[in-house]
Short mmCIF file of C-alpha atoms and ligand atoms in Angstrom, two decimals:
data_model
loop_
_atom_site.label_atom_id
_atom_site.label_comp_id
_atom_site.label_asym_id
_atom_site.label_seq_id
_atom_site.Cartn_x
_atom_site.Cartn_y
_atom_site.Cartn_z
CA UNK X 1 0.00 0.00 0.00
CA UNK X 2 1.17 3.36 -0.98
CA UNK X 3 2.44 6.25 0.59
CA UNK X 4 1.48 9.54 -0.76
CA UNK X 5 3.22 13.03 -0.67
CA UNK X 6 0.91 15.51 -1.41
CA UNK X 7 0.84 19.23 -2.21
CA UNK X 8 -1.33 22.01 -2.13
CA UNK X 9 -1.11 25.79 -3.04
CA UNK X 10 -3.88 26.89 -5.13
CA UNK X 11 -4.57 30.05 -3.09
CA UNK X 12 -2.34 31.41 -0.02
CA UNK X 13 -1.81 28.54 1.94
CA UNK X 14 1.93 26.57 0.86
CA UNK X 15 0.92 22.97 2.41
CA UNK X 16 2.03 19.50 2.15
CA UNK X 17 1.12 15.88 3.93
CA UNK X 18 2.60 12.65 3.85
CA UNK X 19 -0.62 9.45 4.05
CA UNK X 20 -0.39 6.03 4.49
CA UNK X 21 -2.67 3.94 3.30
CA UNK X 22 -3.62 0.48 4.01
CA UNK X 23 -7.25 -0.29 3.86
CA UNK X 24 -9.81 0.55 1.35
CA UNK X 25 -13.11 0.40 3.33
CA UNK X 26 -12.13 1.75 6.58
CA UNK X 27 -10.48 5.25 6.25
CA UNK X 28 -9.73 5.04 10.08
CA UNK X 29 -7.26 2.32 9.50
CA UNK X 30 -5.08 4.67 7.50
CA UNK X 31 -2.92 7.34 8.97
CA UNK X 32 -2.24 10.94 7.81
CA UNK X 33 1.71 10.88 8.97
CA UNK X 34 1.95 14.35 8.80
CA UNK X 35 0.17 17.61 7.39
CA UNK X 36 2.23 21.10 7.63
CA UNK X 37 1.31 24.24 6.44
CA UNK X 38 2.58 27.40 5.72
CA UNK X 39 -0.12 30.60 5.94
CA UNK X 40 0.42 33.52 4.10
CA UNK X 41 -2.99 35.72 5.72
CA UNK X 42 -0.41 37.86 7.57
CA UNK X 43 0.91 38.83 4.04
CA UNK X 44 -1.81 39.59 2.76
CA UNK X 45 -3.83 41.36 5.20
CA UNK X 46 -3.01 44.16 5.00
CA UNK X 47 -4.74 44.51 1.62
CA UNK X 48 -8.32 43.20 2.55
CA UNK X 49 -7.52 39.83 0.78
CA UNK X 50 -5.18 37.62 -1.68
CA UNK X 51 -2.69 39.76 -3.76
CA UNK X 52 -2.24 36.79 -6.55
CA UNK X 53 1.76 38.20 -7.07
CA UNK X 54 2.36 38.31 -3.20
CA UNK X 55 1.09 34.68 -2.82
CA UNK X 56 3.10 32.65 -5.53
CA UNK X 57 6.54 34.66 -4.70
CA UNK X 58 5.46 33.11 -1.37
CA UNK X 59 4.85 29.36 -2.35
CA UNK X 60 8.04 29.25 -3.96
CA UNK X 61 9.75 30.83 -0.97
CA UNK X 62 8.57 28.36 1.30
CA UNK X 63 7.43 25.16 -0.55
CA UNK X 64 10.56 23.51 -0.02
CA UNK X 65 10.67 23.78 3.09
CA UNK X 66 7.28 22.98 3.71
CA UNK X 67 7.54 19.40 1.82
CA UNK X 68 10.95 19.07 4.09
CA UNK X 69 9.13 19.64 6.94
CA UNK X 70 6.38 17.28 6.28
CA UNK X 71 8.79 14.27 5.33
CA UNK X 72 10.56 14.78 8.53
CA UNK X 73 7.40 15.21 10.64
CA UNK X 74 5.89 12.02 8.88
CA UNK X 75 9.77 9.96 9.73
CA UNK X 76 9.89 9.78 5.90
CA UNK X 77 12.28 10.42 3.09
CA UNK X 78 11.57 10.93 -0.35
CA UNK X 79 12.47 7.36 -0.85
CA UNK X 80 9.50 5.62 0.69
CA UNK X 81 7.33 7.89 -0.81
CA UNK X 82 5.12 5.87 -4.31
CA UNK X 83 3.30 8.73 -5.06
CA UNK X 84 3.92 12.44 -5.43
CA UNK X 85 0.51 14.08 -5.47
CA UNK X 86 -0.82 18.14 -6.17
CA UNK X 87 -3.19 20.52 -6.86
CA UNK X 88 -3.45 21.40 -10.36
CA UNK X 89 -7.08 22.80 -10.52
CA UNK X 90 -8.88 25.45 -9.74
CA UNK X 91 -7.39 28.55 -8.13
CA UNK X 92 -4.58 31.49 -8.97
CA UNK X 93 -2.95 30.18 -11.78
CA UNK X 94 0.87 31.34 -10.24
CA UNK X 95 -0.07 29.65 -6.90
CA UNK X 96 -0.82 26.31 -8.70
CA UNK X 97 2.20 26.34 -11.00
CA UNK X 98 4.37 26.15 -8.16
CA UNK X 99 3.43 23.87 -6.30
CA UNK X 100 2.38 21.50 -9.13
CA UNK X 101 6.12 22.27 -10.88
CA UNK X 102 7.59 21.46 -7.72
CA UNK X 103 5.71 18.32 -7.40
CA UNK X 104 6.50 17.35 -11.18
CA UNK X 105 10.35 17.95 -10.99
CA UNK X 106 10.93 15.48 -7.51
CA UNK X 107 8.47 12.78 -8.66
CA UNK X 108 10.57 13.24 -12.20
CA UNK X 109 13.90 13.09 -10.32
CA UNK X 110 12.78 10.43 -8.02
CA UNK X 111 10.92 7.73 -10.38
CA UNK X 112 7.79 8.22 -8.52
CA UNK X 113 4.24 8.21 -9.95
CA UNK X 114 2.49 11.77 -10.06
CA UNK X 115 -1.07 12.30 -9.33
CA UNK X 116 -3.32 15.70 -10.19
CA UNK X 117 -5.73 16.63 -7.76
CA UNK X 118 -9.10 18.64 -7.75
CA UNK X 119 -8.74 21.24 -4.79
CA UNK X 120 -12.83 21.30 -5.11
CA UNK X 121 -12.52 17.31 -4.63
CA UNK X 122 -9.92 17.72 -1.80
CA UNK X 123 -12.52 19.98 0.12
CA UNK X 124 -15.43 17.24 -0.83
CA UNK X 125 -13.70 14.32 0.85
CA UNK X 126 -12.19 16.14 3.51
CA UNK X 127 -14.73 15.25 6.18
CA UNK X 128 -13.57 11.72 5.44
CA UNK X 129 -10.51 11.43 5.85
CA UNK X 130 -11.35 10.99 10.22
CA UNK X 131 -14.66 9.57 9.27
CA UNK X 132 -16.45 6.64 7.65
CA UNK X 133 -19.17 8.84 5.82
CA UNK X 134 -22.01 6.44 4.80
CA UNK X 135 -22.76 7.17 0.92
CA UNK X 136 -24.93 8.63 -0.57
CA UNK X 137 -24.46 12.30 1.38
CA UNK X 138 -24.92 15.98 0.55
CA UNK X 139 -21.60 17.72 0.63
CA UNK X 140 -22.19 21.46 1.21
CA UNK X 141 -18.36 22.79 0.07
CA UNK X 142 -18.22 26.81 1.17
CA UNK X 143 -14.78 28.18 1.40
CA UNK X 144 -13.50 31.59 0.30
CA UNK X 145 -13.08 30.93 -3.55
CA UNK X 146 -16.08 28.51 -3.59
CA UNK X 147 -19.82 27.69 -2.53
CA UNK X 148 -21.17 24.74 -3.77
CA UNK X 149 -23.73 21.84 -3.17
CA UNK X 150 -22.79 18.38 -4.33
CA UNK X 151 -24.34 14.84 -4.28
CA UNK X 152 -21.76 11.89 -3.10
CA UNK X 153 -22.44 8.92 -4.79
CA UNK X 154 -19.30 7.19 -3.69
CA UNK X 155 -15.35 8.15 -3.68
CA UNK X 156 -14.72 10.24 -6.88
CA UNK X 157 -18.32 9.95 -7.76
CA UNK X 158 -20.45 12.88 -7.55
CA UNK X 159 -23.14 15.41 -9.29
CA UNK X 160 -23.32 19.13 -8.60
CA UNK X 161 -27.01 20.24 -7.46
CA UNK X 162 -25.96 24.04 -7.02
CA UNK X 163 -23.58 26.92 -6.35
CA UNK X 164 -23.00 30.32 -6.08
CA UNK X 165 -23.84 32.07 -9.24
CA UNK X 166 -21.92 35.04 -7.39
CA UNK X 167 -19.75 35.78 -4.19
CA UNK X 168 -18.99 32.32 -2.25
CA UNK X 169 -19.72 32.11 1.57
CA UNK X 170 -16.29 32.89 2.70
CA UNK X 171 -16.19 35.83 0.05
CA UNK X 172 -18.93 37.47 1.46
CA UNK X 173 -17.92 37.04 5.12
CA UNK X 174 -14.75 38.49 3.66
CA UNK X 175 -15.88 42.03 1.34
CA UNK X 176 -18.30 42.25 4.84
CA UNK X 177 -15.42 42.33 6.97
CA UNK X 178 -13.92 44.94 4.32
CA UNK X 179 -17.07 47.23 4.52
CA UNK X 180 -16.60 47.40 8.31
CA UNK X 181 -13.33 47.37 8.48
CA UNK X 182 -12.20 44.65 9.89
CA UNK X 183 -9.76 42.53 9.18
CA UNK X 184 -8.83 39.32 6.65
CA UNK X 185 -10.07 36.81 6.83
CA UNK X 186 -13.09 38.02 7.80
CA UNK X 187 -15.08 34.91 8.84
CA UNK X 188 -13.74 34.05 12.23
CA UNK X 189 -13.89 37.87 13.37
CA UNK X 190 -17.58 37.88 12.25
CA UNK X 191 -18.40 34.82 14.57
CA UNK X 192 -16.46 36.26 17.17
CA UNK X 193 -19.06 39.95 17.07
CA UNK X 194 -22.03 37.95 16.38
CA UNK X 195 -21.78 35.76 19.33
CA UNK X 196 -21.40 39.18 21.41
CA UNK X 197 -24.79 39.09 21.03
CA UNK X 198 -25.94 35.91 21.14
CA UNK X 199 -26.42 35.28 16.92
CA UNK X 200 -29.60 37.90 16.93
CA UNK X 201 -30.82 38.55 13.98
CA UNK X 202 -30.99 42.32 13.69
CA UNK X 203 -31.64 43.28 10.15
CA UNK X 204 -33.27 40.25 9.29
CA UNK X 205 -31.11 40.42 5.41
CA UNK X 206 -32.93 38.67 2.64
CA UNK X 207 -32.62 34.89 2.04
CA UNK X 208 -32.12 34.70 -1.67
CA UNK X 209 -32.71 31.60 -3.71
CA UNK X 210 -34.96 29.92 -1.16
CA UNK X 211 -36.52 27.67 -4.36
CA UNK X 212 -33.02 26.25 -5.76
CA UNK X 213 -29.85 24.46 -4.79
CA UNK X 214 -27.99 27.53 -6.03
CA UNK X 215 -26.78 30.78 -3.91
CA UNK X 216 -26.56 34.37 -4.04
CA UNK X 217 -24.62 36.10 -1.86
CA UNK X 218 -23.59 39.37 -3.64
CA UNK X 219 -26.88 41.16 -2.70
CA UNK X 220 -26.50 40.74 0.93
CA UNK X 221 -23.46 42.36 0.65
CA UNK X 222 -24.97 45.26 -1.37
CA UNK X 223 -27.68 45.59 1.82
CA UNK X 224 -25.09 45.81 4.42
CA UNK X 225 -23.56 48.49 2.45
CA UNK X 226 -26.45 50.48 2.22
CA UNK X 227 -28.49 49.51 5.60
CA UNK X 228 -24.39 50.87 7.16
CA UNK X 229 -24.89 54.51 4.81
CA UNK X 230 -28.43 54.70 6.01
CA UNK X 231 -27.60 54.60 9.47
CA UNK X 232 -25.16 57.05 8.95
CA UNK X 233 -22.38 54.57 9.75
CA UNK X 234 -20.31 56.13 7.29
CA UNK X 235 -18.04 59.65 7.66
CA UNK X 236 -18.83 60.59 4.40
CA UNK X 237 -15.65 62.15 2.81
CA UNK X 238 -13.33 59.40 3.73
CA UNK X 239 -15.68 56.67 3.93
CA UNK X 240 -14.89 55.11 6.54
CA UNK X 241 -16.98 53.85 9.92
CA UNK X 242 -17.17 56.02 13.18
CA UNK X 243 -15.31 55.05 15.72
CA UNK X 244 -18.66 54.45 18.16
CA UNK X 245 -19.87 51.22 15.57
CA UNK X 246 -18.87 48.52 17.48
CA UNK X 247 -22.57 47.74 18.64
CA UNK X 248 -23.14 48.10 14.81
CA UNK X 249 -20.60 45.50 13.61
CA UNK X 250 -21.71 43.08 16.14
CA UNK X 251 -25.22 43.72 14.75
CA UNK X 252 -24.00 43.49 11.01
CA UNK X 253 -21.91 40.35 11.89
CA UNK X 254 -24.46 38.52 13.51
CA UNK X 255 -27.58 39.36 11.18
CA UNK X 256 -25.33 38.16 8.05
CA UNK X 257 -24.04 34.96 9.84
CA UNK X 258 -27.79 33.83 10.74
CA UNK X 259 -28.88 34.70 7.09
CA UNK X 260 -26.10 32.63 5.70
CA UNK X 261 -26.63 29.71 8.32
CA UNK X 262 -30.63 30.37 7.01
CA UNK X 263 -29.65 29.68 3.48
CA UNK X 264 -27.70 26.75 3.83
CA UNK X 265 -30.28 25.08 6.20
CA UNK X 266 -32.52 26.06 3.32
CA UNK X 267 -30.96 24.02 0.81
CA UNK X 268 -30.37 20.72 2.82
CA UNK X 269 -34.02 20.13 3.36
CA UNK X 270 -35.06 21.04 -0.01
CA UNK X 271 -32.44 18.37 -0.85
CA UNK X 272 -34.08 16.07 1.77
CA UNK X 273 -36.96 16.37 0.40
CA UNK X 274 -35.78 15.59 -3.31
CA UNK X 275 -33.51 12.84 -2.50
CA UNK X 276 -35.14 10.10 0.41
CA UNK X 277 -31.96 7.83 -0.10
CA UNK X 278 -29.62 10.80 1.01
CA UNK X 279 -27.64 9.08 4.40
CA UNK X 280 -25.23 11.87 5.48
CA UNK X 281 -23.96 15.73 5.24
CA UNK X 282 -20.88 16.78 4.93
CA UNK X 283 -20.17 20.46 5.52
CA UNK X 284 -16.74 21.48 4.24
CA UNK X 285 -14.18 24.44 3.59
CA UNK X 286 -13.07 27.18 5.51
CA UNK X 287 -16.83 28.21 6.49
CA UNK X 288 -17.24 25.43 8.17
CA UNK X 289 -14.72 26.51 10.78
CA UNK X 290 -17.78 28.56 12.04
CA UNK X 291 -19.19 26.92 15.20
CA UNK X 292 -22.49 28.52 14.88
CA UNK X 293 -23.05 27.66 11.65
CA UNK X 294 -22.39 23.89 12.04
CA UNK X 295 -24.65 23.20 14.98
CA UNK X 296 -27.42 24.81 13.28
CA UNK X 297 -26.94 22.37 10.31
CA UNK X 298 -26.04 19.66 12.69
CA UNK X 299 -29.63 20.37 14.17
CA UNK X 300 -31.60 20.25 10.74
CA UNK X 301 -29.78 16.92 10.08
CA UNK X 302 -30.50 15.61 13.51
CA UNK X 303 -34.12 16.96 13.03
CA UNK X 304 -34.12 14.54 9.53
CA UNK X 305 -32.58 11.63 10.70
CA UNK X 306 -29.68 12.35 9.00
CA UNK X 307 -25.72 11.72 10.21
CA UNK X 308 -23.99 14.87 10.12
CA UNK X 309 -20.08 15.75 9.47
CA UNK X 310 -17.82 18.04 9.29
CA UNK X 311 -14.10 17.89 9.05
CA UNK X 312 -11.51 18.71 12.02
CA UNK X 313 -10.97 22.43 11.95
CA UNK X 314 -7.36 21.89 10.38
CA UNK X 315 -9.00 20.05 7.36
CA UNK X 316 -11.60 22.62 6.53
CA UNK X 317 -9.33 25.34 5.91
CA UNK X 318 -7.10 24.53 2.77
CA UNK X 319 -4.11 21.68 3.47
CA UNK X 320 -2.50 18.96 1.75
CA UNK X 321 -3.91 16.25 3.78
CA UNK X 322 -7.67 16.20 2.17
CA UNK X 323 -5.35 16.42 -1.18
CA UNK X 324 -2.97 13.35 -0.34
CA UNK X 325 -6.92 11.91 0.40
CA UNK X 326 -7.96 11.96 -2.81
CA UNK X 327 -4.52 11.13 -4.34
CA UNK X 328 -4.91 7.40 -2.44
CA UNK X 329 -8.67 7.27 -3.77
CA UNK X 330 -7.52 7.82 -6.97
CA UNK X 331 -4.53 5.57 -6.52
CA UNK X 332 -7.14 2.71 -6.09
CA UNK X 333 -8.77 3.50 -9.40
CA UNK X 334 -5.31 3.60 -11.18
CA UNK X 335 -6.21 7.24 -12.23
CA UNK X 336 -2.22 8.87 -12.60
CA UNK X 337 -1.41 11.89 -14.25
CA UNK X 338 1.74 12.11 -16.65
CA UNK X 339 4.05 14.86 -16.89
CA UNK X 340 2.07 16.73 -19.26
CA UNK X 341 -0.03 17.41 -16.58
CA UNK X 342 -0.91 21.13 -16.73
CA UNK X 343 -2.88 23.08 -14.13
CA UNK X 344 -6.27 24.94 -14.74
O1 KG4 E 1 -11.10 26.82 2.40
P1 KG4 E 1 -10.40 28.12 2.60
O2 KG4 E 1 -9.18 28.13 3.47
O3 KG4 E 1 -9.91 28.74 1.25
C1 KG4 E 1 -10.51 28.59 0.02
O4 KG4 E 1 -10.39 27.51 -0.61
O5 KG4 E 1 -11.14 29.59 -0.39
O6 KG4 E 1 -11.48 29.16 3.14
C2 KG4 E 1 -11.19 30.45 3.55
C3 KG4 E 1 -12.49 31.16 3.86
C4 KG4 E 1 -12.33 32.66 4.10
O7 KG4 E 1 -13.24 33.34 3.27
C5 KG4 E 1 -12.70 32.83 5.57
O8 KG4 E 1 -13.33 34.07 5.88
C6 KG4 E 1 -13.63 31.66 5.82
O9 KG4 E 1 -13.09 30.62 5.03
N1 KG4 E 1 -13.66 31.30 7.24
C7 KG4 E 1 -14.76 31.41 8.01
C8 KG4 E 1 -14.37 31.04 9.32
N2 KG4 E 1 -13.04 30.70 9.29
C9 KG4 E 1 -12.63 30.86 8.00
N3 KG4 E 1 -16.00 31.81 7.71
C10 KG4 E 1 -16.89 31.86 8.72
N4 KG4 E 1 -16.59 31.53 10.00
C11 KG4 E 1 -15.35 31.12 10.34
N5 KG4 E 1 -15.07 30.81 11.60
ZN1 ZN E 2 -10.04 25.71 -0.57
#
């Protein structure tokens, strides 16, 4: 059975994990040796969000180190590694060509197989990777670059229901933060107001897309921006928020997080209601960080009978492990890349 090396830096994290594999069926049997990661959001915080230039001079700064550092923590060397694995699809197209380069020249230099990975499939799996998730389940995916609703037939084997046809989750949490200046990444600060005061909901925003498995989230960002120069929020010349708001970004925070938590409930019991064979949930990507969010979804499933998972807090954000995941899945169906392998 194979161990993988895997690499991931499709956005502005520079991340790499070392898996063994031994059983098929039981993904508790196999052990994730080691997952490191290099973070970049100090970088780029300073400018509200991912400067694309910033992040690959980064990746290629650190990813050596990195993939050192995650051999060593895993007791491995490059020698016992069988598979090289990477992200080559979707995100900034400088972030993925280094890591996926990188990945390309040692598994060339070392007469190892090479494996390209789907970051959106990485994120879809990554609840299993501590978990046996029963099949078929809903996979609600809503990170920072994406928001989408999937059903899981089976490893590899899936159909997309919905997803954003604007902003993703994590994008909106983000431009919110933005708008009242706070800072990036703006989801965890956001949790942190709303529970101030207790997850009210203030402004009561609109739930759009009630009727579909697709979201909208650019037009609740448009209605914080106006409901904030309505109140006056704003110093008008400079734009920027008085320095008495903090009762107003608590209310803000905590009004968008319940409309978001809203809209996802939402779409897994419409899906319930479609699909009567559905067994599990699996809510995945860096939104699902967000403790408030999860045990209202954890409720609606418990509500429907349903199992409910979500990945440990180090697998929702992006890593390498959910990527060396998929790699071993993919293993099993003899699915390699060869060193044409581009990225998208
Ligand atoms: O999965 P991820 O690391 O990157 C992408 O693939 O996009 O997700 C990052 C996103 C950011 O937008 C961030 O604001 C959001 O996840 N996020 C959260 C929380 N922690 C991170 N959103 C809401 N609540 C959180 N606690
Ligand atoms: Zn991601």
């Amino acid at each position: 059975m194979p161990i993988i090396l895997a690499i991931e830096s499709s956005c502005d994290e520079t991340a790499a994990a070392v898996y063994q594999a031994t059983s098929e069926n039981d993904n508790l049997k196999n052990k994730m040796l080691s997952s490191d990661l290099f973070s970049q959001i100090e970088m780029h915080k300073k400018f509200g969000g991912v400067v694309p230039e910033i992040a690959s001079k980064a990746h290629l700064e650190k990813i050596k180190l990195i993939v050192q550092s995650a051999l060593d923590k895993a007791n491995v060397t490059l020698k016992d590694v069988d598979i090289i694995a990477a992200t080559n699809k979707p995100g900034l197209p400088g972030s993925l060509l280094i890591g996926l380069s990188f990945a390309k020249a040692i598994a060339y230099a070392n007469n190892k197989k090479l494996i390209g990975i789907n970051h959106l499939e990485g994120h879809m799996f990554s609840a299993c990777i501590d978990n046996n998730i029963p099949f078929p389940f809903l996979c609600l995916t809503a990170s920072g670059g994406h928001t989408s609703f999937y059903i899981v037939n089976n490893y590899l084997e899936y159909q997309l229901l919905g997803q954003t046809l604007d902003d993703a989750a994590g994008e909106a949490f983000d431009k919110v933060a933005k708008l009242l200046e706070l800072d990036y990444p703006g989801g965890p600060i956001i949790e942190k107001l709303a529970e101030e005061v207790h997850f009210q909901d203030f402004f009561k925003y609109k739930r759009a897309m009630s009727n579909s498995y697709d979201f909208s989230f650019s037009g609740i960002k448009t209605a914080v921006f106006y409901d904030l120069i309505k109140k006056n929020a704003y110093n008008n010349i400079e734009k920027r928020l008085s320095d008495k708001s903090i009762y107003l970004k608590q209310q803000v925070s905590s009004s968008l997080l319940k409309a978001v938590a809203d809209i996802f409930k939402q779409k897994l019991i419409l899906a319930f209601k479609q699909f009567s064979n559905i067994k599990a949930v699996a809510f995945v990507g860096g939104v699902a960080c967000n403790k408030y969010i999860k045990s209202e979804l954890e409720k609606t499933c418990i509500n429907n009978n349903i199992a409910f998972f979500a990945p440990d807090k180090r697998y929702c954000t992006d890593n390498a492990a959910m990527i060396a995941f998929v790699a071993y899945r993919k293993f099993l169906n003899n699915q390699f890349s060869d060193f044409s392998l581009d990225i998208y």
